[in-house]
């Protein structure tokens, strides 16, 4: 078994892989495409494999992680695999009592809402992530010339789950703690950033070729609050990964007003949801940092469009590929994750279409 503490970098030489070339602002052989949540409930083979196995158990079972990660590669021919896991895995590995409840999402047994609770948060023993390192190591050997994207949840999104006790529409307890007790807030996000960094370093040392940091709920914040309460912690995470020299993708939902700040956090590639056209996202990113290199973007087909019929899907895909040409590089993706009832044959056709467009 490959251990988290002893894993050496076994990263492959994939300089010509379209996803990595696009991420570096180079000219790939084709527009690369992958889908957030491509490994999951939209695939019948996934549902069959996962039957009777709780989500978090699956995330710590290397053989299952490998198989689920590989399924969309075999079926869709996407240009990258995304490591199968969940954003709360590092919290679970640290010993925090939580579970993923079907139909609800992550539920925390004892929410963290004061200084005492923050102080009591455990440290993460890297050995608890040995199954993650093992799964990445096997995948690196099986994927051939297909890049593997590692991922983690950003500190703000994980903090929201810990504070609210589960998913939240308005994040009221999260914002209240952030505003009323900033010292407690920053201590909490500092501890979560430690977890996130360790989780991602284990993946990097085991051989992933890129990483994506998901700040799913950052769009609930104003730019001012993001810069004061969130940016420093995401910045620390992304800066802590620079040693590996792999592309760092940063994505959030509803973050049109935050994109320049999210790039400042250390993103090499800025993920854009479906609410903002990619060419406008590029314009905003360039206007905010005129002396910086031209940005690279990822996105941004509305996942709901996949239900609209092929004529609509094709029209939208072609529009997005055209808009993506405004960037130094474009990785085609959805503007959020694949919905569970999506017809997987439509995803396969999208991959074929994107690859055919010159």
GROMACS .gro file of C-alpha atoms in nm:
model
  358
    1UNK     CA    1   0.000   0.000   0.000
    2UNK     CA    2   0.117   0.351  -0.079
    3UNK     CA    3   0.109   0.555   0.240
    4UNK     CA    4   0.032   0.922   0.262
    5UNK     CA    5   0.349   0.988   0.455
    6UNK     CA    6   0.586   0.805   0.218
    7UNK     CA    7   0.423   0.857  -0.121
    8UNK     CA    8   0.666   0.998  -0.375
    9UNK     CA    9   0.565   1.198  -0.677
   10UNK     CA   10   0.487   0.962  -0.963
   11UNK     CA   11   0.335   1.228  -1.184
   12UNK     CA   12   0.332   1.134  -1.551
   13UNK     CA   13   0.471   1.341  -1.836
   14UNK     CA   14   0.147   1.458  -1.998
   15UNK     CA   15   0.263   1.786  -2.148
   16UNK     CA   16   0.064   1.719  -2.466
   17UNK     CA   17  -0.262   1.631  -2.292
   18UNK     CA   18  -0.524   1.880  -2.417
   19UNK     CA   19  -0.649   1.966  -2.068
   20UNK     CA   20  -0.306   2.051  -1.932
   21UNK     CA   21  -0.209   2.243  -2.246
   22UNK     CA   22  -0.526   2.451  -2.225
   23UNK     CA   23  -0.472   2.511  -1.853
   24UNK     CA   24  -0.130   2.655  -1.934
   25UNK     CA   25  -0.271   2.884  -2.203
   26UNK     CA   26  -0.113   2.683  -2.483
   27UNK     CA   27  -0.273   2.560  -2.806
   28UNK     CA   28  -0.414   2.211  -2.743
   29UNK     CA   29  -0.490   1.966  -3.022
   30UNK     CA   30  -0.860   2.002  -2.934
   31UNK     CA   31  -1.075   2.183  -2.682
   32UNK     CA   32  -1.062   1.963  -2.372
   33UNK     CA   33  -1.382   1.866  -2.196
   34UNK     CA   34  -1.474   1.703  -1.868
   35UNK     CA   35  -1.779   1.735  -1.643
   36UNK     CA   36  -1.810   1.812  -1.276
   37UNK     CA   37  -1.984   1.510  -1.116
   38UNK     CA   38  -1.914   1.305  -1.428
   39UNK     CA   39  -1.845   1.013  -1.194
   40UNK     CA   40  -2.174   0.965  -1.015
   41UNK     CA   41  -2.546   0.917  -1.011
   42UNK     CA   42  -2.613   0.980  -1.379
   43UNK     CA   43  -2.438   0.652  -1.464
   44UNK     CA   44  -2.625   0.322  -1.417
   45UNK     CA   45  -2.295   0.140  -1.363
   46UNK     CA   46  -2.222   0.377  -1.074
   47UNK     CA   47  -2.561   0.319  -0.912
   48UNK     CA   48  -2.514  -0.057  -0.939
   49UNK     CA   49  -2.166  -0.042  -0.786
   50UNK     CA   50  -2.269   0.187  -0.501
   51UNK     CA   51  -2.583  -0.009  -0.410
   52UNK     CA   52  -2.578  -0.075  -0.036
   53UNK     CA   53  -2.253   0.119   0.025
   54UNK     CA   54  -2.275   0.452   0.211
   55UNK     CA   55  -2.107   0.743   0.034
   56UNK     CA   56  -1.832   0.803   0.288
   57UNK     CA   57  -1.750   0.434   0.305
   58UNK     CA   58  -1.715   0.435  -0.073
   59UNK     CA   59  -1.479   0.734  -0.056
   60UNK     CA   60  -1.242   0.541   0.174
   61UNK     CA   61  -1.252   0.216  -0.028
   62UNK     CA   62  -0.971   0.239  -0.287
   63UNK     CA   63  -1.104  -0.026  -0.525
   64UNK     CA   64  -1.440   0.148  -0.542
   65UNK     CA   65  -1.283   0.492  -0.582
   66UNK     CA   66  -1.076   0.366  -0.874
   67UNK     CA   67  -1.370   0.202  -1.049
   68UNK     CA   68  -1.602   0.502  -1.009
   69UNK     CA   69  -1.332   0.743  -1.130
   70UNK     CA   70  -1.270   0.529  -1.439
   71UNK     CA   71  -1.635   0.484  -1.539
   72UNK     CA   72  -1.683   0.817  -1.722
   73UNK     CA   73  -1.346   0.777  -1.896
   74UNK     CA   74  -1.465   0.451  -2.049
   75UNK     CA   75  -1.814   0.575  -2.129
   76UNK     CA   76  -1.767   0.938  -2.240
   77UNK     CA   77  -1.407   0.970  -2.359
   78UNK     CA   78  -1.357   1.288  -2.155
   79UNK     CA   79  -1.016   1.455  -2.141
   80UNK     CA   80  -0.968   1.418  -1.766
   81UNK     CA   81  -1.070   1.200  -1.476
   82UNK     CA   82  -1.187   1.368  -1.158
   83UNK     CA   83  -1.088   1.181  -0.843
   84UNK     CA   84  -1.400   1.032  -0.686
   85UNK     CA   85  -1.443   1.166  -0.334
   86UNK     CA   86  -1.648   1.421  -0.143
   87UNK     CA   87  -1.560   1.762  -0.008
   88UNK     CA   88  -1.624   1.650   0.352
   89UNK     CA   89  -1.376   1.359   0.333
   90UNK     CA   90  -1.092   1.553   0.503
   91UNK     CA   91  -1.330   1.651   0.784
   92UNK     CA   92  -1.424   1.285   0.830
   93UNK     CA   93  -1.060   1.183   0.817
   94UNK     CA   94  -0.986   1.433   1.094
   95UNK     CA   95  -1.240   1.257   1.316
   96UNK     CA   96  -1.532   1.501   1.294
   97UNK     CA   97  -1.864   1.324   1.348
   98UNK     CA   98  -2.058   1.371   1.026
   99UNK     CA   99  -2.240   1.169   0.766
  100UNK     CA  100  -2.373   1.216   0.414
  101UNK     CA  101  -2.747   1.160   0.436
  102UNK     CA  102  -2.915   1.055   0.109
  103UNK     CA  103  -3.144   1.329  -0.015
  104UNK     CA  104  -2.998   1.584   0.228
  105UNK     CA  105  -2.621   1.597   0.202
  106UNK     CA  106  -2.354   1.631   0.472
  107UNK     CA  107  -2.495   1.646   0.825
  108UNK     CA  108  -2.269   1.735   1.120
  109UNK     CA  109  -2.355   1.583   1.458
  110UNK     CA  110  -2.222   1.875   1.664
  111UNK     CA  111  -2.211   2.205   1.473
  112UNK     CA  112  -1.913   2.433   1.535
  113UNK     CA  113  -2.044   2.772   1.644
  114UNK     CA  114  -1.816   2.913   1.913
  115UNK     CA  115  -1.455   2.946   2.023
  116UNK     CA  116  -1.468   2.637   2.243
  117UNK     CA  117  -1.589   2.421   1.953
  118UNK     CA  118  -1.321   2.558   1.723
  119UNK     CA  119  -1.048   2.493   1.979
  120UNK     CA  120  -1.174   2.136   2.021
  121UNK     CA  121  -1.141   2.053   1.649
  122UNK     CA  122  -0.893   1.766   1.606
  123UNK     CA  123  -0.579   1.769   1.399
  124UNK     CA  124  -0.579   1.556   1.086
  125UNK     CA  125  -0.349   1.253   1.104
  126UNK     CA  126  -0.213   1.208   0.749
  127UNK     CA  127  -0.223   0.830   0.797
  128UNK     CA  128  -0.602   0.853   0.789
  129UNK     CA  129  -0.569   0.953   0.424
  130UNK     CA  130  -0.372   0.644   0.322
  131UNK     CA  131  -0.673   0.506   0.127
  132UNK     CA  132  -0.678   0.829  -0.076
  133UNK     CA  133  -0.311   0.797  -0.166
  134UNK     CA  134  -0.357   0.431  -0.254
  135UNK     CA  135  -0.649   0.503  -0.488
  136UNK     CA  136  -0.464   0.787  -0.665
  137UNK     CA  137  -0.160   0.564  -0.712
  138UNK     CA  138  -0.367   0.293  -0.878
  139UNK     CA  139  -0.546   0.545  -1.100
  140UNK     CA  140  -0.219   0.698  -1.219
  141UNK     CA  141  -0.122   0.352  -1.339
  142UNK     CA  142  -0.453   0.285  -1.515
  143UNK     CA  143  -0.533   0.617  -1.683
  144UNK     CA  144  -0.261   0.607  -1.946
  145UNK     CA  145  -0.238   0.953  -2.103
  146UNK     CA  146  -0.557   1.087  -1.939
  147UNK     CA  147  -0.489   1.347  -1.666
  148UNK     CA  148  -0.626   1.296  -1.317
  149UNK     CA  149  -0.775   1.597  -1.138
  150UNK     CA  150  -0.761   1.595  -0.760
  151UNK     CA  151  -1.000   1.811  -0.565
  152UNK     CA  152  -1.109   1.948  -0.231
  153UNK     CA  153  -1.366   2.182  -0.086
  154UNK     CA  154  -1.248   2.534  -0.006
  155UNK     CA  155  -1.239   2.653   0.357
  156UNK     CA  156  -1.550   2.873   0.334
  157UNK     CA  157  -1.775   2.600   0.197
  158UNK     CA  158  -1.654   2.346   0.453
  159UNK     CA  159  -1.697   2.604   0.731
  160UNK     CA  160  -2.055   2.659   0.624
  161UNK     CA  161  -2.134   2.289   0.661
  162UNK     CA  162  -1.967   2.278   1.003
  163UNK     CA  163  -2.142   2.589   1.132
  164UNK     CA  164  -2.488   2.525   0.987
  165UNK     CA  165  -2.477   2.155   1.066
  166UNK     CA  166  -2.567   2.072   0.707
  167UNK     CA  167  -2.669   2.233   0.379
  168UNK     CA  168  -2.811   2.584   0.409
  169UNK     CA  169  -2.992   2.813   0.170
  170UNK     CA  170  -2.905   3.144   0.338
  171UNK     CA  171  -2.595   3.058   0.546
  172UNK     CA  172  -2.730   3.277   0.823
  173UNK     CA  173  -2.536   3.118   1.111
  174UNK     CA  174  -2.220   3.121   0.900
  175UNK     CA  175  -2.247   3.490   0.820
  176UNK     CA  176  -2.341   3.574   1.177
  177UNK     CA  177  -2.029   3.408   1.316
  178UNK     CA  178  -1.815   3.564   1.044
  179UNK     CA  179  -1.935   3.915   1.127
  180UNK     CA  180  -1.982   3.894   1.504
  181UNK     CA  181  -1.672   3.696   1.599
  182UNK     CA  182  -1.407   3.745   1.332
  183UNK     CA  183  -1.128   3.601   1.548
  184UNK     CA  184  -1.321   3.278   1.596
  185UNK     CA  185  -1.405   3.277   1.226
  186UNK     CA  186  -1.044   3.309   1.114
  187UNK     CA  187  -0.933   3.043   1.363
  188UNK     CA  188  -1.195   2.806   1.222
  189UNK     CA  189  -1.100   2.869   0.860
  190UNK     CA  190  -0.734   2.834   0.948
  191UNK     CA  191  -0.794   2.486   1.086
  192UNK     CA  192  -1.005   2.390   0.784
  193UNK     CA  193  -0.734   2.522   0.552
  194UNK     CA  194  -0.494   2.285   0.729
  195UNK     CA  195  -0.726   1.992   0.655
  196UNK     CA  196  -0.770   2.098   0.293
  197UNK     CA  197  -0.399   2.141   0.233
  198UNK     CA  198  -0.318   1.801   0.377
  199UNK     CA  199  -0.590   1.635   0.170
  200UNK     CA  200  -0.463   1.795  -0.151
  201UNK     CA  201  -0.095   1.733  -0.075
  202UNK     CA  202  -0.167   1.362  -0.033
  203UNK     CA  203  -0.330   1.360  -0.377
  204UNK     CA  204  -0.044   1.556  -0.532
  205UNK     CA  205   0.231   1.337  -0.386
  206UNK     CA  206   0.043   1.032  -0.513
  207UNK     CA  207   0.042   1.172  -0.866
  208UNK     CA  208  -0.263   1.382  -0.960
  209UNK     CA  209  -0.199   1.611  -1.258
  210UNK     CA  210  -0.416   1.910  -1.163
  211UNK     CA  211  -0.637   2.012  -0.873
  212UNK     CA  212  -0.971   2.186  -0.842
  213UNK     CA  213  -1.069   2.378  -0.531
  214UNK     CA  214  -1.448   2.397  -0.500
  215UNK     CA  215  -1.593   2.694  -0.313
  216UNK     CA  216  -1.949   2.590  -0.381
  217UNK     CA  217  -2.118   2.844  -0.155
  218UNK     CA  218  -1.888   3.146  -0.193
  219UNK     CA  219  -2.146   3.310  -0.418
  220UNK     CA  220  -2.349   3.384  -0.105
  221UNK     CA  221  -2.095   3.653  -0.013
  222UNK     CA  222  -2.032   4.010  -0.123
  223UNK     CA  223  -1.693   4.082  -0.275
  224UNK     CA  224  -1.598   4.285   0.032
  225UNK     CA  225  -1.677   3.999   0.269
  226UNK     CA  226  -1.508   3.746   0.041
  227UNK     CA  227  -1.187   3.947   0.036
  228UNK     CA  228  -1.183   4.001   0.412
  229UNK     CA  229  -1.305   3.668   0.545
  230UNK     CA  230  -1.237   3.406   0.277
  231UNK     CA  231  -0.966   3.509   0.031
  232UNK     CA  232  -0.671   3.481   0.275
  233UNK     CA  233  -0.756   3.120   0.358
  234UNK     CA  234  -0.817   3.003   0.001
  235UNK     CA  235  -0.497   3.185  -0.093
  236UNK     CA  236  -0.303   2.992   0.170
  237UNK     CA  237  -0.436   2.662   0.037
  238UNK     CA  238  -0.357   2.737  -0.326
  239UNK     CA  239  -0.015   2.883  -0.242
  240UNK     CA  240   0.062   2.569  -0.043
  241UNK     CA  241   0.021   2.363  -0.361
  242UNK     CA  242   0.257   2.566  -0.578
  243UNK     CA  243   0.543   2.325  -0.510
  244UNK     CA  244   0.384   2.065  -0.739
  245UNK     CA  245   0.372   2.289  -1.047
  246UNK     CA  246   0.031   2.156  -1.156
  247UNK     CA  247  -0.263   2.369  -1.276
  248UNK     CA  248  -0.489   2.494  -0.997
  249UNK     CA  249  -0.855   2.537  -1.090
  250UNK     CA  250  -1.081   2.743  -0.864
  251UNK     CA  251  -1.458   2.718  -0.898
  252UNK     CA  252  -1.765   2.851  -0.721
  253UNK     CA  253  -2.136   2.882  -0.788
  254UNK     CA  254  -2.292   3.227  -0.829
  255UNK     CA  255  -1.950   3.390  -0.818
  256UNK     CA  256  -1.969   3.626  -1.118
  257UNK     CA  257  -1.886   3.923  -0.893
  258UNK     CA  258  -1.602   3.734  -0.723
  259UNK     CA  259  -1.411   3.601  -1.023
  260UNK     CA  260  -1.119   3.850  -1.008
  261UNK     CA  261  -1.079   3.788  -0.635
  262UNK     CA  262  -1.091   3.412  -0.685
  263UNK     CA  263  -0.819   3.442  -0.946
  264UNK     CA  264  -0.614   3.648  -0.700
  265UNK     CA  265  -0.644   3.359  -0.455
  266UNK     CA  266  -0.401   3.172  -0.678
  267UNK     CA  267  -0.609   3.017  -0.954
  268UNK     CA  268  -0.437   2.925  -1.278
  269UNK     CA  269  -0.780   2.842  -1.423
  270UNK     CA  270  -1.099   3.022  -1.319
  271UNK     CA  271  -1.414   2.811  -1.324
  272UNK     CA  272  -1.725   3.003  -1.434
  273UNK     CA  273  -2.082   2.893  -1.371
  274UNK     CA  274  -2.356   2.926  -1.634
  275UNK     CA  275  -2.476   3.270  -1.524
  276UNK     CA  276  -2.199   3.465  -1.697
  277UNK     CA  277  -2.082   3.423  -2.059
  278UNK     CA  278  -1.721   3.316  -2.080
  279UNK     CA  279  -1.615   3.612  -2.294
  280UNK     CA  280  -1.760   3.850  -2.035
  281UNK     CA  281  -1.583   3.657  -1.759
  282UNK     CA  282  -1.256   3.701  -1.948
  283UNK     CA  283  -1.325   4.073  -1.992
  284UNK     CA  284  -1.383   4.117  -1.617
  285UNK     CA  285  -1.073   3.918  -1.526
  286UNK     CA  286  -0.857   4.119  -1.764
  287UNK     CA  287  -1.003   4.452  -1.652
  288UNK     CA  288  -0.927   4.368  -1.290
  289UNK     CA  289  -0.565   4.272  -1.364
  290UNK     CA  290  -0.457   4.438  -1.693
  291UNK     CA  291  -0.091   4.354  -1.637
  292UNK     CA  292  -0.152   3.987  -1.564
  293UNK     CA  293  -0.140   3.715  -1.832
  294UNK     CA  294  -0.459   3.659  -2.027
  295UNK     CA  295  -0.683   3.434  -1.814
  296UNK     CA  296  -0.769   3.069  -1.866
  297UNK     CA  297  -1.130   2.974  -1.796
  298UNK     CA  298  -1.336   2.660  -1.745
  299UNK     CA  299  -1.706   2.614  -1.814
  300UNK     CA  300  -1.990   2.673  -1.854
  301UNK     CA  301  -2.291   2.492  -2.002
  302UNK     CA  302  -2.600   2.512  -1.781
  303UNK     CA  303  -2.656   2.152  -1.659
  304UNK     CA  304  -3.030   2.197  -1.713
  305UNK     CA  305  -2.976   2.250  -2.086
  306UNK     CA  306  -2.884   1.881  -2.114
  307UNK     CA  307  -3.258   1.807  -2.074
  308UNK     CA  308  -3.366   2.043  -2.356
  309UNK     CA  309  -3.315   1.826  -2.663
  310UNK     CA  310  -3.011   1.787  -2.885
  311UNK     CA  311  -3.074   2.088  -3.110
  312UNK     CA  312  -3.065   2.316  -2.807
  313UNK     CA  313  -2.767   2.140  -2.655
  314UNK     CA  314  -2.567   2.166  -2.978
  315UNK     CA  315  -2.646   2.535  -3.018
  316UNK     CA  316  -2.539   2.612  -2.661
  317UNK     CA  317  -2.223   2.404  -2.682
  318UNK     CA  318  -2.114   2.582  -3.000
  319UNK     CA  319  -2.186   2.922  -2.843
  320UNK     CA  320  -1.977   2.841  -2.537
  321UNK     CA  321  -1.683   2.710  -2.739
  322UNK     CA  322  -1.690   3.033  -2.940
  323UNK     CA  323  -1.704   3.251  -2.627
  324UNK     CA  324  -1.420   3.051  -2.474
  325UNK     CA  325  -1.189   3.163  -2.754
  326UNK     CA  326  -1.166   3.501  -2.579
  327UNK     CA  327  -0.947   3.335  -2.315
  328UNK     CA  328  -0.587   3.223  -2.331
  329UNK     CA  329  -0.720   2.872  -2.280
  330UNK     CA  330  -1.063   2.713  -2.241
  331UNK     CA  331  -1.158   2.386  -2.072
  332UNK     CA  332  -1.516   2.298  -2.163
  333UNK     CA  333  -1.730   2.192  -1.867
  334UNK     CA  334  -2.071   2.244  -1.719
  335UNK     CA  335  -2.148   2.548  -1.507
  336UNK     CA  336  -2.202   2.311  -1.214
  337UNK     CA  337  -2.232   1.935  -1.164
  338UNK     CA  338  -2.411   1.676  -1.376
  339UNK     CA  339  -2.767   1.632  -1.246
  340UNK     CA  340  -2.864   1.279  -1.137
  341UNK     CA  341  -3.136   1.231  -1.402
  342UNK     CA  342  -2.916   1.342  -1.693
  343UNK     CA  343  -2.913   1.101  -1.988
  344UNK     CA  344  -2.548   0.988  -2.007
  345UNK     CA  345  -2.570   0.946  -2.384
  346UNK     CA  346  -2.616   1.323  -2.411
  347UNK     CA  347  -2.291   1.377  -2.221
  348UNK     CA  348  -2.110   1.143  -2.459
  349UNK     CA  349  -2.248   1.337  -2.757
  350UNK     CA  350  -2.135   1.667  -2.600
  351UNK     CA  351  -1.780   1.533  -2.571
  352UNK     CA  352  -1.786   1.424  -2.936
  353UNK     CA  353  -1.923   1.762  -3.044
  354UNK     CA  354  -1.669   1.967  -2.850
  355UNK     CA  355  -1.387   1.756  -2.991
  356UNK     CA  356  -1.518   1.807  -3.346
  357UNK     CA  357  -1.528   2.187  -3.332
  358UNK     CA  358  -1.221   2.358  -3.474
   0.00000   0.00000   0.00000
